Short mmCIF file of C-alpha atoms and ligand atoms in Angstrom, two decimals:
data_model
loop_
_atom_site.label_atom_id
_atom_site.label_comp_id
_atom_site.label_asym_id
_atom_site.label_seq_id
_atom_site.Cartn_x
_atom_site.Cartn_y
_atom_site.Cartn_z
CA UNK A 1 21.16 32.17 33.55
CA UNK A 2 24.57 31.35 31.74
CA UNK A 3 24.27 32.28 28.01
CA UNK A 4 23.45 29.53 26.09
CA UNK A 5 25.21 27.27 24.16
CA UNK A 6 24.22 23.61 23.10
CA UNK A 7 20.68 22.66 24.07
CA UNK A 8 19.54 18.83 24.14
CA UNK A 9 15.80 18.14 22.87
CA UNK A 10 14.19 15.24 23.28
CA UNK A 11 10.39 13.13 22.85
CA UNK A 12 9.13 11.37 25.69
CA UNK A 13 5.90 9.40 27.01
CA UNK A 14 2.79 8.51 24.04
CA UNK A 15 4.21 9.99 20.38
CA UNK A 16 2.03 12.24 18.71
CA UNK A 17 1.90 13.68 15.03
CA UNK A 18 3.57 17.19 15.38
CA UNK A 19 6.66 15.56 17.06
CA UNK A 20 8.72 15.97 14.33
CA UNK A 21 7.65 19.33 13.35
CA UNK A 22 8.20 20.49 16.62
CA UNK A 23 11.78 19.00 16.97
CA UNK A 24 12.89 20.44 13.45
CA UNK A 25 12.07 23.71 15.05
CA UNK A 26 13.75 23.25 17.72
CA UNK A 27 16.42 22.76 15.76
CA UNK A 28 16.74 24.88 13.15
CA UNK A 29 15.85 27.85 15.40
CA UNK A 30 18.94 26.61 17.42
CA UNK A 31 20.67 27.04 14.74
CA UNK A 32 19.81 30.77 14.15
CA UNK A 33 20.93 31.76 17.41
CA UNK A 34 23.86 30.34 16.97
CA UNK A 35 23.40 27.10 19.72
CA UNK A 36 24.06 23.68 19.02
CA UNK A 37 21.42 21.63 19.18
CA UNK A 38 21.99 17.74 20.19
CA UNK A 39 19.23 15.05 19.95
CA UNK A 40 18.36 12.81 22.65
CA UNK A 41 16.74 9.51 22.16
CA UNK A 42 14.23 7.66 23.74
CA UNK A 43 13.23 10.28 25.93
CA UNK A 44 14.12 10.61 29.80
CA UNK A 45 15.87 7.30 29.56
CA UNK A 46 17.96 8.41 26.56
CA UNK A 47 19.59 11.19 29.22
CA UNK A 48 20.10 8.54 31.81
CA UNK A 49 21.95 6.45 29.32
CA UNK A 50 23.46 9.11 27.21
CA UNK A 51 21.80 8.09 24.26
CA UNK A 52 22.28 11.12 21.19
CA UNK A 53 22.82 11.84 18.33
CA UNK A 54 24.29 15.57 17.02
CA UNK A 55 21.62 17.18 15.19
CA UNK A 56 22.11 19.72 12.02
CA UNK A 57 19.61 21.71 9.80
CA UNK A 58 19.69 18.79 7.07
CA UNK A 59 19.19 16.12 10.40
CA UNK A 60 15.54 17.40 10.24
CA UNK A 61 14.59 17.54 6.82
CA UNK A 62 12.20 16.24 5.39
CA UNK A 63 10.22 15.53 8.57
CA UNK A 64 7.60 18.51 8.97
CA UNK A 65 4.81 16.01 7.41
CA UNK A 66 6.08 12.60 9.33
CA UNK A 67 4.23 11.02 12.16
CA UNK A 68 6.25 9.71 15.32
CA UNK A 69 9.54 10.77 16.19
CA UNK A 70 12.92 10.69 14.33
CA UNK A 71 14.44 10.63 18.44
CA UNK A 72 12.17 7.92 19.35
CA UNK A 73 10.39 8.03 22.68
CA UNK A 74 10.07 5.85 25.90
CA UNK A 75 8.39 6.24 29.18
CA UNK A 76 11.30 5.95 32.49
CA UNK A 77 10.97 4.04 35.40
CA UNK A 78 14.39 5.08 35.90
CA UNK A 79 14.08 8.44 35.80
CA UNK A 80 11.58 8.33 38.62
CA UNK A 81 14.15 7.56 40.98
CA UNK A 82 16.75 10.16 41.83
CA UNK A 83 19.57 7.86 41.03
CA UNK A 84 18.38 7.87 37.62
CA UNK A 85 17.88 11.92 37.47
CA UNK A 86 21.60 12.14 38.62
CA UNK A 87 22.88 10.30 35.63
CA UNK A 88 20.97 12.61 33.69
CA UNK A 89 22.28 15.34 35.11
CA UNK A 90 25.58 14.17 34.55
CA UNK A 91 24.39 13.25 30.84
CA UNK A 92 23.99 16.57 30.58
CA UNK A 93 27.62 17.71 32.04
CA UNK A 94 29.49 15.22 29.99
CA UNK A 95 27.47 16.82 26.69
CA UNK A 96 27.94 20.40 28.03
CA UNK A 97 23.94 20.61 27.41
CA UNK A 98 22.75 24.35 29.27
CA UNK A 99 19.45 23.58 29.13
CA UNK A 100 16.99 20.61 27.44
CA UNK A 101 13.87 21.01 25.06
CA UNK A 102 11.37 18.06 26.24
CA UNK A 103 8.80 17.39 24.12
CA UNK A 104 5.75 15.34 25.67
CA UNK A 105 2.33 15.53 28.12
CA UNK A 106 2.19 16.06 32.17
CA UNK A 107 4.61 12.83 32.49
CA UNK A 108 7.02 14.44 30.45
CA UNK A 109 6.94 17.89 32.28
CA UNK A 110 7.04 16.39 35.74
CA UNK A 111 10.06 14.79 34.66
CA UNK A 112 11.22 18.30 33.44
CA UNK A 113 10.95 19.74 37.07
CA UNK A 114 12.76 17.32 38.92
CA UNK A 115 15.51 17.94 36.44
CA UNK A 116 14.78 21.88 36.60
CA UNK A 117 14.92 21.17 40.51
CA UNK A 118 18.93 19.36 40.20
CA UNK A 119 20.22 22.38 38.42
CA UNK A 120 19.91 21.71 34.45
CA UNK A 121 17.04 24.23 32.96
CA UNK A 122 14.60 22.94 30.88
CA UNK A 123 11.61 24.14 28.46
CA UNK A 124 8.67 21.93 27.97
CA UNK A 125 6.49 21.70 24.40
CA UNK A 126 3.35 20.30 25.05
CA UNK A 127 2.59 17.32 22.55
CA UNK A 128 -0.13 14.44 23.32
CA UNK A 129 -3.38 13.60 21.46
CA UNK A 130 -4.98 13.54 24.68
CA UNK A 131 -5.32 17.60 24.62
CA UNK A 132 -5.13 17.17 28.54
CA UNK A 133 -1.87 19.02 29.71
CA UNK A 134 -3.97 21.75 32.09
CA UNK A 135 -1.75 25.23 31.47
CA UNK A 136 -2.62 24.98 27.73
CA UNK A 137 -5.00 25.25 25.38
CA UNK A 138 -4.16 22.87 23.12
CA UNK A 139 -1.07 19.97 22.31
CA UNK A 140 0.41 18.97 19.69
CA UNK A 141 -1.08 16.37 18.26
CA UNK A 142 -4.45 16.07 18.84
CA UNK A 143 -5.86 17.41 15.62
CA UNK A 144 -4.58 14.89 13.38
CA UNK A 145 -5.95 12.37 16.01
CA UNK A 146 -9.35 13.86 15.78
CA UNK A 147 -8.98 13.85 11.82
CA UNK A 148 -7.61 10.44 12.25
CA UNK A 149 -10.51 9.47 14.16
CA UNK A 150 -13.28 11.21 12.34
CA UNK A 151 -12.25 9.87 8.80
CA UNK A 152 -12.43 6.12 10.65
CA UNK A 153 -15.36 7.02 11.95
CA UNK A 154 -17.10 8.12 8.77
CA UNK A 155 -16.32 4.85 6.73
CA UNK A 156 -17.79 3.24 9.90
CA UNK A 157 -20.98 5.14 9.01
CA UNK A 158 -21.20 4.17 5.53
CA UNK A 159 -21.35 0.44 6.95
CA UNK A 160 -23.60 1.22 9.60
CA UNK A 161 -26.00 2.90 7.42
CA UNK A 162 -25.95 0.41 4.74
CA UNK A 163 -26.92 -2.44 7.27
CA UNK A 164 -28.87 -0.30 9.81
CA UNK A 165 -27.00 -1.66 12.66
CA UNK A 166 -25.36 0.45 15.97
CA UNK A 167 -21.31 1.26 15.62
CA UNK A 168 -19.78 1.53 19.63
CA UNK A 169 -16.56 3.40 18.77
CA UNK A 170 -13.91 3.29 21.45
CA UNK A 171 -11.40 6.38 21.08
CA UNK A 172 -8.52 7.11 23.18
CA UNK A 173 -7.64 10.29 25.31
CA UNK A 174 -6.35 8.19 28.63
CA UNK A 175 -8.46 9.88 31.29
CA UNK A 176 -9.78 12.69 29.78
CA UNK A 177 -12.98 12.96 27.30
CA UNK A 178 -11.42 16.38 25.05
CA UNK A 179 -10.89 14.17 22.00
CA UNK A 180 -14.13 11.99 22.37
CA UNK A 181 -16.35 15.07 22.46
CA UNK A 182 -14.59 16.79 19.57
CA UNK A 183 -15.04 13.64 17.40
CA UNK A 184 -18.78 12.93 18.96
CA UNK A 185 -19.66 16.39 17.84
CA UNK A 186 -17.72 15.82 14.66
CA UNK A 187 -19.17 12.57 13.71
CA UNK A 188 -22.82 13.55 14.43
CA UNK A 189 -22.74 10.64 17.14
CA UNK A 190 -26.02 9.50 18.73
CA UNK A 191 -24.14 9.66 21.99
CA UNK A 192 -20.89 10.16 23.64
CA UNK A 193 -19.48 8.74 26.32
CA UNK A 194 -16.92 10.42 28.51
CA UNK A 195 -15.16 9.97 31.88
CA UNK A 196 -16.08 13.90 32.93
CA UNK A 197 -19.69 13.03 32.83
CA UNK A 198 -20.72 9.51 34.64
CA UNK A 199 -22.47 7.89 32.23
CA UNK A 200 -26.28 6.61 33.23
CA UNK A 201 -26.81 3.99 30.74
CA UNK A 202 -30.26 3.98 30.63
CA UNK A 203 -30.59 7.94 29.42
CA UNK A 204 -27.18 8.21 28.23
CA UNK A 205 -27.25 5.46 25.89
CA UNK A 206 -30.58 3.37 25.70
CA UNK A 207 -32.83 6.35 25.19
CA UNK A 208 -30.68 8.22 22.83
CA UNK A 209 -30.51 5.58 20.31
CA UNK A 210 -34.38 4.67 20.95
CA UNK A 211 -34.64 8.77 21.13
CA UNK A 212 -32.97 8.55 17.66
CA UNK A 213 -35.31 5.74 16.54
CA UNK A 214 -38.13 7.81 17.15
CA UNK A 215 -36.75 10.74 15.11
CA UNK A 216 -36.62 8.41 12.28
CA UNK A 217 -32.65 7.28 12.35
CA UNK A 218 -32.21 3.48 11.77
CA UNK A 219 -28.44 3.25 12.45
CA UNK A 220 -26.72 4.21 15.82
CA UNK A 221 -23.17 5.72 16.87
CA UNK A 222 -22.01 5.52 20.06
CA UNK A 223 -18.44 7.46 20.40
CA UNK A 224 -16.78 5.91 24.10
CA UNK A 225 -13.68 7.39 25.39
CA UNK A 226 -11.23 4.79 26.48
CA UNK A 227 -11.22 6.69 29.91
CA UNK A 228 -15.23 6.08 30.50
CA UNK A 229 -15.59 2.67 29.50
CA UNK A 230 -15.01 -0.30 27.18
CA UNK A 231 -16.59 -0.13 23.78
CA UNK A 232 -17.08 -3.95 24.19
CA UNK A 233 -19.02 -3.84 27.22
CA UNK A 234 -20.57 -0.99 26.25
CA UNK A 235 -21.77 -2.95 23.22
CA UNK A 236 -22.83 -6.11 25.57
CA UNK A 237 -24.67 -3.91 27.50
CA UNK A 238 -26.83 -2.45 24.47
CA UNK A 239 -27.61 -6.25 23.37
CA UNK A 240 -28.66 -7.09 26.45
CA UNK A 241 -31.02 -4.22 27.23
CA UNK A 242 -32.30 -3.30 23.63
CA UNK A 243 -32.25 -6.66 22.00
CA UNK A 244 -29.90 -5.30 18.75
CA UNK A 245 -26.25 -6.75 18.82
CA UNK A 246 -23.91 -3.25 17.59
CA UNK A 247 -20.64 -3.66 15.88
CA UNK A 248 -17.49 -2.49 18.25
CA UNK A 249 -14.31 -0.43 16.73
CA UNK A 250 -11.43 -0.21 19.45
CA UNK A 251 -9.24 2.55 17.41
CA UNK A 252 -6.53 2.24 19.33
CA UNK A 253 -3.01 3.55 18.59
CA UNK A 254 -4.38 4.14 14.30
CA UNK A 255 -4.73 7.29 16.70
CA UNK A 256 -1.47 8.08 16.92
CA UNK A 257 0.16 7.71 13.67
CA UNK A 258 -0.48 9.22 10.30
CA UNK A 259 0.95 13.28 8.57
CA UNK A 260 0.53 16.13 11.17
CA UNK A 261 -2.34 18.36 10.19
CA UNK A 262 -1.34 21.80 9.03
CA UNK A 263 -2.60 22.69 12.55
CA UNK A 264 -0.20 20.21 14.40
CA UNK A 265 2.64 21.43 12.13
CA UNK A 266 1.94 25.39 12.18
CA UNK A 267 1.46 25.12 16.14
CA UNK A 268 4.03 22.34 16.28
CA UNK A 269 6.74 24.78 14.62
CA UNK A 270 5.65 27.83 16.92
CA UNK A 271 5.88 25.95 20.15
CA UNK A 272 9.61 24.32 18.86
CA UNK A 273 10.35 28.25 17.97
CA UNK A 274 9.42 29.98 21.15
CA UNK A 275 10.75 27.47 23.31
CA UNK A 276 14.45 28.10 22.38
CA UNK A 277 13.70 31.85 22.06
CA UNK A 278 12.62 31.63 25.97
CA UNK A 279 16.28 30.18 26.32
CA UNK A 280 17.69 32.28 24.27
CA UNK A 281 16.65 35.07 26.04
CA UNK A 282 17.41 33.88 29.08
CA UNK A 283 14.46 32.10 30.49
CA UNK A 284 13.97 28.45 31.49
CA UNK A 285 12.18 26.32 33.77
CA UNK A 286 8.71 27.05 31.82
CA UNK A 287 6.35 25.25 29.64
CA UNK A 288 5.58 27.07 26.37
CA UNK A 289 1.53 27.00 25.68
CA UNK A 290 -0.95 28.60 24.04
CA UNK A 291 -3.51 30.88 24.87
CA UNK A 292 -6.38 32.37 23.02
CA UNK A 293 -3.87 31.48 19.81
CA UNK A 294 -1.33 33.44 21.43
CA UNK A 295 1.96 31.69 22.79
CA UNK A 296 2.80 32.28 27.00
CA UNK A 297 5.21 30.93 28.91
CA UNK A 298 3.73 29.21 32.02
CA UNK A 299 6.35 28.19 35.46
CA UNK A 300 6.07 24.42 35.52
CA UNK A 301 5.54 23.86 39.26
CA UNK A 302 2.61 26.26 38.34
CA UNK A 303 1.86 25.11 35.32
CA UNK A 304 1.79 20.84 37.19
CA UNK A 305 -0.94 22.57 39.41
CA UNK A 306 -3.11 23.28 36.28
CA UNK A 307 -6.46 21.40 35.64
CA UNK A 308 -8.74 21.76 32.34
CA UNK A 309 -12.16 20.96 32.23
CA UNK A 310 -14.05 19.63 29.67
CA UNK A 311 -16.13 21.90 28.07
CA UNK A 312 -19.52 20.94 29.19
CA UNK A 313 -21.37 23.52 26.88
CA UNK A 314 -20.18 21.36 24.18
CA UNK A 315 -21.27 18.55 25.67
CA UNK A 316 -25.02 19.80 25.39
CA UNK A 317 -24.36 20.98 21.89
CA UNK A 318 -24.05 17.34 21.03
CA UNK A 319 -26.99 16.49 22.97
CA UNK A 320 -28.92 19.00 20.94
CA UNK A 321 -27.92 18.12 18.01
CA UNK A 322 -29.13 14.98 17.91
CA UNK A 323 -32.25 15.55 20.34
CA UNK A 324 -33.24 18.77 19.72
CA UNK A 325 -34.60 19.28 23.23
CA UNK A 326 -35.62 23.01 24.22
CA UNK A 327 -32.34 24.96 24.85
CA UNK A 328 -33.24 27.36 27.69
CA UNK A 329 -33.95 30.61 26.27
O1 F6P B 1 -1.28 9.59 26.07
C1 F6P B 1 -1.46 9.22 24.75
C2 F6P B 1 -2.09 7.85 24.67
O2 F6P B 1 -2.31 7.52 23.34
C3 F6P B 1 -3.39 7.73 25.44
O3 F6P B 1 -4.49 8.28 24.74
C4 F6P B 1 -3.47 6.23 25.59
O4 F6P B 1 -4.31 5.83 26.65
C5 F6P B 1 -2.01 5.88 25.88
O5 F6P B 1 -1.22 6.88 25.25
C6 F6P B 1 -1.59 4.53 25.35
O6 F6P B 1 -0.28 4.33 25.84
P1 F6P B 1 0.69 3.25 25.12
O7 F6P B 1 1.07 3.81 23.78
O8 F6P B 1 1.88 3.16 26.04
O9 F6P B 1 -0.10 1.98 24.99
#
């Protein structure tokens, strides 16, 4: 691979807190090896339409503890079609760009290896609150979400508690249950509802809150990932078959907003770091992940292939918690 020069970074699909930390890494570690780094905006689309801005050490001050994205972010019809991935490739002639940082989920990073594919390399930094991108452990992002959601969820509580009524919480997470489960288990929630596991409604809901009843509780919370279900017909269905009518909280994109956690902005500024060592150094063409806390570089086309399960055994630490329930010696 060429040595490299200028590098173009960029955000794309759902913003997440961590963002900004990881693009002033990007930068500023740039910087250090002597490459200019130029910001892209909007995403995908921002390459098609040549859309940047030049970016220096004091272009990314000051943004280590923002939410969103000083580059903005979009999602790209038109970068789906190969028309619109050859006037990104050009983009990236006209800029004399060597390679491109892009910032983002799965979307993002299939994006990333069609580009890869036409000739321009490219390092991807995982960042969603969804924690779903398969090669890696975790994304940036999704702790302040939990946090985000927790705290919401806690005031929630106070209500609840105070009126001795049922709270159906509806978090997001898109298809995947990773950041209902965390916040369930957070929360203490009397049950949690999550697209890995299809929920029965009769044991998974009715008889945990009357299950809770029993053990003396006389308010309910029922954590619902977007991905398994509405909160509001969740909450219909609880009236109807239990007689109580629970109070619904769609959290919605509060989710996404709000300071980076230390852990969004520590792992944030790693990921931003060893992604323009990789090119640096000469590699490309790779997502940058972590591992067991470590940092590894993963192929994308391999890395696309990836799935991650939810962790089940989690999933019956929540039960026990609020059940008790003998847990097989
Ligand atoms: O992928 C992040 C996410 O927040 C998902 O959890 C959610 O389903 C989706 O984005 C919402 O997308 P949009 O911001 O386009 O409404």
């Amino acid at each position: 691979m060429k040595k490299i020069k200028r590098i173009g970074v960029l955000t794309s699909g759902g913003d997440a807190p961590g963002m900004n930390a990881a693009v002033r890494a990007v930068v500023r570690t740039a910087l250090a090896y002597g490459i200019e780094c130029i910001g892209i905006r909007r995403g995908w689309q921002g390459l098609i339409n040549a859309d940047f801005v030049q970016l220096s050490r004091e272009s990314v001050g000051h943004i280590l503890s923002r939410g969103g994205t000083i580059l903005y972010t979009a999602r790209s019809d038109d970068f789906m079609t190969e028309k619109g991935r050859k006037k990104a490739v050009a983009t990236c002639k006209m800029l004399g760009l060597d390679a491109i940082v892009a910032i983002g989920g799965d979307g993002t990073f299939r994006g990333a290896l069609e580009l890869s594919r036409l000739g321009v390399p490219v390092v991807g930094v995982p960042a969603t609150i969804d924690n779903d991108v398969g090669c890696t452990n975790y994304t940036i992002g999704f702790d302040t979400a939990c946090n985000t959601a927790i705290e919401c969820i806690d005031r929630l509580r106070d209500t609840m508690q105070s009126h001795e009524r049922c709270s159906v919480v509806e978090v997001m997470g898109r298809n995947a249950g990773f950041l209902a489960l965390y916040v369930g288990i957070s929360v203490g929630a009397t049950a949690v509802l999550v697209p890995e596991h299809e929920t029965d409604f009769q044991k998974d809901v009715v008889e945990r809150i009357q299950g809770a009843r029993l053990a003396g509780n006389t308010h309910f919370m029922i954590v619902v990932a977007e991905g398994a279900g509405s909160a509001i017909e969740i909450g219909e269905k609880i009236e109807e078959a239990i007689g109580i009518h629970p109070r619904v909280t769609v959290l919605g994109h509060i989710q996404r907003g709000g300071s980076p956690t230390g852990r969004d902005r520590e792992t944030a500024t790693r990921m931003g770091y060893y992604a323009v060592a990789a090119l640096a150094e000469g590699r490309s063409n790779c997502i940058i992940c972590t591992k067991e806390g470590g940092i590894v570089e993963i192929p994308i086309e391999e890395a696309l292939t990836m799935k991650k399960h939810l962790q089940m055994d989690r999933y019956r630490i929540m039960e026990v918690m609020q059940f008790g329930g003998m847990v097989n010696p």
